[in-house]
């Protein structure tokens, strides 16, 4: 598996193959590696699940880039680089010179992808053979499937409307739920139509009451959104209906709603005294998250009746849990498994649960039907694709005959009305209008299919193509961009070629690429290669380069703090607003440019406390990274607001240093609870989020350093990335690769002498249980943990052995392809007269018995047959004494056939 800060290993070239599971970001990286190593032809099939992610704001460009690169490289490999096999009909060469042009006319400005393409056709050559690579895309919520199929190379289209359990959707306004008609029943719906069935509305708080008057009304003042969620969840858990998923807009909302529901609901069977599986789950969650039981807390201010203080384990003991990306990965797995087993019956989660996690429920409730925005701005109403993804989780086979989804209409003052289509017929902008818009999005065919690489997005596409060598000449670039989704959806001349031309010009001005007028091609600079290797946007790559360049001038290595600062991704600056910002001109980026309020979440009290306790070398690091004492003393300590852009920069640097200090404790194996308390992180989930983000960003920083020629920094940061990901010191890193072994368990095992996966795999179950029991209350189920650890360690060792064996076999196949080499110098190895005692060398491909028995181990090279005991003893003696003398030993055929090494069966050869 390839994901986040961790990654697996590619199967060796020519090996047995394998299955790779990766996130879009890692898949893009893998495709680049396969292209660089000329191994793209080894891919047989690529399956893209949740293909609708190609429209995602944050990841869509990566998905499109990865598939474009993959299809282009596969086609080039299939056609053997013959451009004529897959050229667009009627398309002259981009940048071709006209009459009278000379070599000096070939400037970057002349390489315009648009002007030479007038009249170009966007149809592929029907005579071109399809590439052997098979691409399979799957999605439940993609519109415009014909265009998508064209993009994937005239792919065959398979559609089905099968659902194991029927689905019925509703929109909730206050305490009333309005059914939404089935999509098949709606032939046309315009802005004036009401998509909600007001006549079928029902009262959530009083189901027996019929209050419908045929109109959609606003919410009564006495019913809150949480009341509606409670009513819907309670109805499901009382009838034992297979669980409820409550979608929230933000992580803090997940935890807040889960804590409130755990206080309000009475989930059947949620009793750790009588429910053994639930009790075991709670103990496992406490072990993973470090949550302390409330009864054991020393804080006298904690009130057991106060739901706002409940930990995840305490909520889980009541049958309710939360789930989001900030939660510890093992804790997420525990919650998912418990929900499948019905130990937990209500999960409050973010939209990540709607994609990539196969976790259906009998009922889905969408509590925050918007994209959360910080800073008090209005939230954008959620799009139809994401809305339908969440609604589609309703319907759990085996628990209910009907899946139900309820979308709670947000308050009108919470919504950015620019994201809502409001009819111009005088209807008020109230909650009922929001509900009608949600109903339309539930029954629509989905958001229009679009590409995320248009305009500025094309810069990354062009840089990636040039840097990895897939497209450097104008003709190659034209072929490359013609395989994008952007080209499948838009006019090639007016949109695709124009965007590509503008992107190439921008990259050249920024120093990412240069135009070689003699070779008539674009070449990447060191900065361009660095940005492409790290899969960063060009702007982000410049920030990393500037950070590392500054650090190298005065790097402080008394501890890991300075390097850890580089591994913390900086908070984005508050964007400038207004007309000047829209232009994006450099002249407006001064102190007078209007800006959005800062959203940097620096805990000023925690920072001041930490800042005052910095050691001498930590203080030097603070100075080196640019923190100014007058800002800390004059603004942070006094609680004064930032008023200039420079103040905002200082605040973000302070937050970055604070996070670096937290990571310093993390990689030093300080208790997570102590780190959370010391650095004002509020929850362990926030620390986990910081750890994952820093591990990922450290990998990108290391990738930038290599192409820039900073090998020293690359090694330091790459090694630190492993420690950040594991949250451990150097010596126990190898143990954290074993499933179920985190930093705490790894330290215990290491201290008891089990310091490698092989050593753990060799332990008996009894010995491992004894070691785990030494952890005391932190290890509540040592027997079960020992079984999982032993199984994981043995599997890891087996995988490592298999990988080593495949690599060795692949290397041997490479050696076998080499031309045969005679023993050493022919003059020194000429045939001797009879009387020699049997040493044999290869001359002219035939072994000859009567030769000099001596073997010159200093001069021997190539392939030598060693049969005489004295020569073999000389070779082995030299090999034992020297640390850099190597040979490949191939047993004789007789030995291989008999299954043992025999004196009468000499080796076939020794490569020296």
Short mmCIF file of C-alpha atoms in Angstrom, two decimals, residues 473-726:
data_model
loop_
_atom_site.label_atom_id
_atom_site.label_comp_id
_atom_site.label_asym_id
_atom_site.label_seq_id
_atom_site.Cartn_x
_atom_site.Cartn_y
_atom_site.Cartn_z
CA UNK A 473 8.78 19.37 -28.12
CA UNK A 474 5.74 21.32 -29.33
CA UNK A 475 4.42 18.26 -31.14
CA UNK A 476 4.80 16.07 -28.04
CA UNK A 477 3.13 18.70 -25.88
CA UNK A 478 0.18 18.91 -28.26
CA UNK A 479 -0.28 15.16 -28.14
CA UNK A 480 0.02 15.16 -24.37
CA UNK A 481 -2.55 17.87 -23.63
CA UNK A 482 -4.95 16.34 -26.14
CA UNK A 483 -5.28 13.38 -23.78
CA UNK A 484 -6.55 15.47 -20.87
CA UNK A 485 -10.14 15.58 -19.70
CA UNK A 486 -9.98 19.30 -20.45
CA UNK A 487 -9.49 18.44 -24.12
CA UNK A 488 -12.38 15.95 -24.08
CA UNK A 489 -14.76 18.60 -22.75
CA UNK A 490 -13.63 21.76 -24.54
CA UNK A 491 -12.56 23.13 -27.88
CA UNK A 492 -8.90 22.26 -28.31
CA UNK A 493 -7.98 25.46 -30.10
CA UNK A 494 -9.69 28.02 -27.87
CA UNK A 495 -9.23 26.40 -24.46
CA UNK A 496 -6.65 23.62 -24.27
CA UNK A 497 -3.97 25.05 -26.56
CA UNK A 498 -4.43 28.53 -25.12
CA UNK A 499 -4.07 27.33 -21.52
CA UNK A 500 -1.03 25.19 -22.36
CA UNK A 501 0.67 28.07 -24.19
CA UNK A 502 0.05 30.44 -21.29
CA UNK A 503 1.30 27.85 -18.80
CA UNK A 504 4.56 27.27 -20.70
CA UNK A 505 5.19 30.99 -20.86
CA UNK A 506 4.54 31.37 -17.13
CA UNK A 507 6.87 28.47 -16.27
CA UNK A 508 9.63 29.97 -18.37
CA UNK A 509 9.27 33.36 -16.68
CA UNK A 510 9.33 31.70 -13.26
CA UNK A 511 12.55 29.80 -13.97
CA UNK A 512 10.96 26.34 -14.01
CA UNK A 513 11.70 25.60 -17.67
CA UNK A 514 14.04 26.87 -20.38
CA UNK A 515 13.69 26.79 -24.14
CA UNK A 516 16.53 25.07 -26.01
CA UNK A 517 16.44 26.79 -29.38
CA UNK A 518 18.98 24.38 -30.88
CA UNK A 519 17.10 21.23 -29.91
CA UNK A 520 13.72 23.01 -30.34
CA UNK A 521 12.39 21.69 -27.04
CA UNK A 522 11.56 22.68 -23.49
CA UNK A 523 13.87 21.49 -20.73
CA UNK A 524 13.29 21.60 -16.95
CA UNK A 525 15.56 23.60 -14.69
CA UNK A 526 16.65 22.28 -11.29
CA UNK A 527 13.73 24.19 -9.76
CA UNK A 528 11.34 22.65 -12.26
CA UNK A 529 12.58 19.14 -11.57
CA UNK A 530 12.27 19.77 -7.84
CA UNK A 531 8.66 20.96 -8.10
CA UNK A 532 7.72 18.01 -10.30
CA UNK A 533 9.48 15.45 -8.08
CA UNK A 534 7.67 16.72 -4.99
CA UNK A 535 4.32 16.98 -6.80
CA UNK A 536 3.94 20.52 -5.59
CA UNK A 537 2.39 23.45 -7.34
CA UNK A 538 5.09 25.74 -8.74
CA UNK A 539 4.33 28.42 -6.14
CA UNK A 540 4.55 25.93 -3.27
CA UNK A 541 7.85 24.57 -4.64
CA UNK A 542 9.33 28.08 -4.60
CA UNK A 543 8.39 28.45 -0.92
CA UNK A 544 10.07 25.14 -0.05
CA UNK A 545 13.22 26.03 -1.98
CA UNK A 546 13.45 29.40 -0.24
CA UNK A 547 12.95 27.75 3.17
CA UNK A 548 15.65 25.13 2.61
CA UNK A 549 18.08 27.57 1.02
CA UNK A 550 17.78 29.87 4.03
CA UNK A 551 18.16 26.96 6.47
CA UNK A 552 21.32 25.67 4.77
CA UNK A 553 23.06 28.99 5.43
CA UNK A 554 22.73 28.59 9.20
CA UNK A 555 21.42 25.10 9.94
CA UNK A 556 21.39 24.25 13.65
CA UNK A 557 21.78 20.53 14.32
CA UNK A 558 22.12 20.40 18.10
CA UNK A 559 18.65 18.83 17.99
CA UNK A 560 16.08 17.97 15.33
CA UNK A 561 14.12 21.20 15.89
CA UNK A 562 15.43 23.19 12.91
CA UNK A 563 14.82 20.30 10.52
CA UNK A 564 11.40 19.68 12.03
CA UNK A 565 10.51 23.32 11.38
CA UNK A 566 11.13 22.65 7.67
CA UNK A 567 8.84 19.62 7.88
CA UNK A 568 5.85 21.62 9.16
CA UNK A 569 3.73 22.87 6.28
CA UNK A 570 3.24 26.63 6.66
CA UNK A 571 -0.26 27.99 7.12
CA UNK A 572 -1.55 29.70 3.95
CA UNK A 573 -1.53 33.48 3.99
CA UNK A 574 -4.82 35.34 4.15
CA UNK A 575 -5.73 36.20 0.54
CA UNK A 576 -5.98 39.77 -0.63
CA UNK A 577 -9.50 40.86 -1.55
CA UNK A 578 -11.00 43.35 -3.92
CA UNK A 579 -10.39 44.37 -7.49
CA UNK A 580 -6.60 44.56 -7.26
CA UNK A 581 -6.33 41.08 -5.77
CA UNK A 582 -8.44 39.66 -8.57
CA UNK A 583 -5.90 40.94 -11.06
CA UNK A 584 -3.13 39.15 -9.18
CA UNK A 585 -0.62 41.89 -9.95
CA UNK A 586 2.54 42.07 -7.91
CA UNK A 587 2.09 45.79 -7.37
CA UNK A 588 -0.91 45.22 -5.08
CA UNK A 589 0.86 42.94 -2.64
CA UNK A 590 2.01 45.70 -0.38
CA UNK A 591 0.92 46.75 3.05
CA UNK A 592 -2.07 48.70 1.73
CA UNK A 593 -3.72 45.80 -0.10
CA UNK A 594 -7.01 44.78 1.58
CA UNK A 595 -6.86 41.31 3.05
CA UNK A 596 -9.16 38.70 4.53
CA UNK A 597 -8.96 38.28 8.33
CA UNK A 598 -6.19 35.93 9.48
CA UNK A 599 -7.38 32.41 10.23
CA UNK A 600 -4.07 31.25 11.75
CA UNK A 601 -5.11 29.34 14.87
CA UNK A 602 -2.17 30.20 17.14
CA UNK A 603 -2.82 29.60 20.84
CA UNK A 604 -1.11 32.74 22.10
CA UNK A 605 -1.07 31.69 25.76
CA UNK A 606 0.55 28.33 24.99
CA UNK A 607 3.08 29.94 22.66
CA UNK A 608 4.16 32.57 25.21
CA UNK A 609 4.58 29.87 27.85
CA UNK A 610 6.68 27.69 25.53
CA UNK A 611 8.64 30.66 24.19
CA UNK A 612 9.72 31.67 27.69
CA UNK A 613 11.03 28.16 28.40
CA UNK A 614 13.10 27.73 25.22
CA UNK A 615 16.62 26.43 25.76
CA UNK A 616 19.59 28.35 24.41
CA UNK A 617 19.84 26.40 21.17
CA UNK A 618 16.04 26.42 20.70
CA UNK A 619 16.15 30.19 21.03
CA UNK A 620 18.80 30.30 18.30
CA UNK A 621 16.52 28.21 16.09
CA UNK A 622 13.66 30.66 16.75
CA UNK A 623 15.91 33.51 15.63
CA UNK A 624 17.14 31.57 12.61
CA UNK A 625 13.62 30.92 11.31
CA UNK A 626 12.74 34.61 11.60
CA UNK A 627 10.76 35.06 14.81
CA UNK A 628 11.12 38.60 16.11
CA UNK A 629 11.10 39.20 19.85
CA UNK A 630 9.38 42.58 19.50
CA UNK A 631 6.40 40.90 17.81
CA UNK A 632 6.14 38.27 20.53
CA UNK A 633 6.44 40.81 23.34
CA UNK A 634 4.60 43.70 21.74
CA UNK A 635 1.65 41.87 20.21
CA UNK A 636 1.23 38.25 21.33
CA UNK A 637 1.92 38.88 25.00
CA UNK A 638 -0.35 41.94 25.04
CA UNK A 639 -3.08 40.24 22.99
CA UNK A 640 -3.03 42.92 20.29
CA UNK A 641 -4.48 42.17 16.85
CA UNK A 642 -2.33 41.98 13.75
CA UNK A 643 -2.71 45.00 11.48
CA UNK A 644 -0.08 44.54 8.75
CA UNK A 645 0.85 41.67 6.42
CA UNK A 646 4.17 41.40 8.27
CA UNK A 647 2.29 40.72 11.49
CA UNK A 648 0.43 37.91 9.74
CA UNK A 649 3.72 36.41 8.54
CA UNK A 650 5.13 36.53 12.08
CA UNK A 651 2.02 34.84 13.50
CA UNK A 652 2.27 31.98 11.00
CA UNK A 653 6.00 31.51 11.72
CA UNK A 654 5.25 31.36 15.45
CA UNK A 655 2.59 28.69 14.86
CA UNK A 656 5.02 26.74 12.70
CA UNK A 657 7.69 26.79 15.42
CA UNK A 658 5.13 25.75 18.03
CA UNK A 659 4.17 22.75 15.89
CA UNK A 660 7.86 21.92 15.31
CA UNK A 661 8.41 21.87 19.07
CA UNK A 662 5.42 19.54 19.48
CA UNK A 663 6.87 17.23 16.82
CA UNK A 664 10.22 17.32 18.61
CA UNK A 665 8.53 15.85 21.68
CA UNK A 666 6.61 13.40 19.48
CA UNK A 667 9.73 11.91 17.85
CA UNK A 668 11.34 11.81 21.31
CA UNK A 669 8.47 9.54 22.43
CA UNK A 670 7.00 11.96 24.97
CA UNK A 671 3.51 10.98 26.15
CA UNK A 672 0.87 12.20 23.69
CA UNK A 673 -1.38 13.56 26.42
CA UNK A 674 1.45 15.70 27.75
CA UNK A 675 2.16 17.06 24.26
CA UNK A 676 -1.49 17.97 23.70
CA UNK A 677 -1.66 19.78 27.03
CA UNK A 678 1.66 21.58 26.66
CA UNK A 679 1.14 22.94 23.17
CA UNK A 680 -2.54 23.84 23.29
CA UNK A 681 -3.57 21.25 20.70
CA UNK A 682 -6.85 20.60 22.57
CA UNK A 683 -7.28 16.97 21.43
CA UNK A 684 -5.08 14.01 20.52
CA UNK A 685 -6.79 14.04 17.12
CA UNK A 686 -5.17 17.41 16.42
CA UNK A 687 -1.75 15.94 17.24
CA UNK A 688 -2.43 13.01 14.91
CA UNK A 689 -3.43 15.41 12.17
CA UNK A 690 -0.23 17.40 12.67
CA UNK A 691 1.84 14.19 12.58
CA UNK A 692 0.27 13.00 9.32
CA UNK A 693 0.57 16.41 7.68
CA UNK A 694 4.23 16.81 8.70
CA UNK A 695 5.12 13.30 7.54
CA UNK A 696 3.62 13.98 4.13
CA UNK A 697 5.19 17.43 3.81
CA UNK A 698 8.61 16.13 4.90
CA UNK A 699 8.56 13.73 1.97
CA UNK A 700 7.87 16.62 -0.39
CA UNK A 701 10.68 18.69 1.11
CA UNK A 702 13.10 15.78 0.69
CA UNK A 703 11.98 15.34 -2.92
CA UNK A 704 12.73 19.00 -3.59
CA UNK A 705 16.24 18.78 -2.11
CA UNK A 706 17.49 16.04 -4.45
CA UNK A 707 16.99 17.82 -7.81
CA UNK A 708 18.28 21.07 -6.30
CA UNK A 709 21.60 19.34 -5.52
CA UNK A 710 21.16 19.43 -1.76
CA UNK A 711 21.82 15.76 -1.09
CA UNK A 712 22.86 16.49 2.49
CA UNK A 713 19.46 17.98 3.33
CA UNK A 714 17.65 15.26 1.40
CA UNK A 715 19.15 12.51 3.56
CA UNK A 716 18.49 14.35 6.81
CA UNK A 717 14.87 15.21 6.02
CA UNK A 718 14.04 11.81 4.52
CA UNK A 719 15.23 10.00 7.62
CA UNK A 720 13.36 12.41 9.84
CA UNK A 721 10.21 11.77 7.81
CA UNK A 722 10.24 8.13 8.93
CA UNK A 723 10.54 9.20 12.55
CA UNK A 724 7.68 11.70 12.24
CA UNK A 725 5.42 9.10 10.66
CA UNK A 726 6.23 6.58 13.38
#
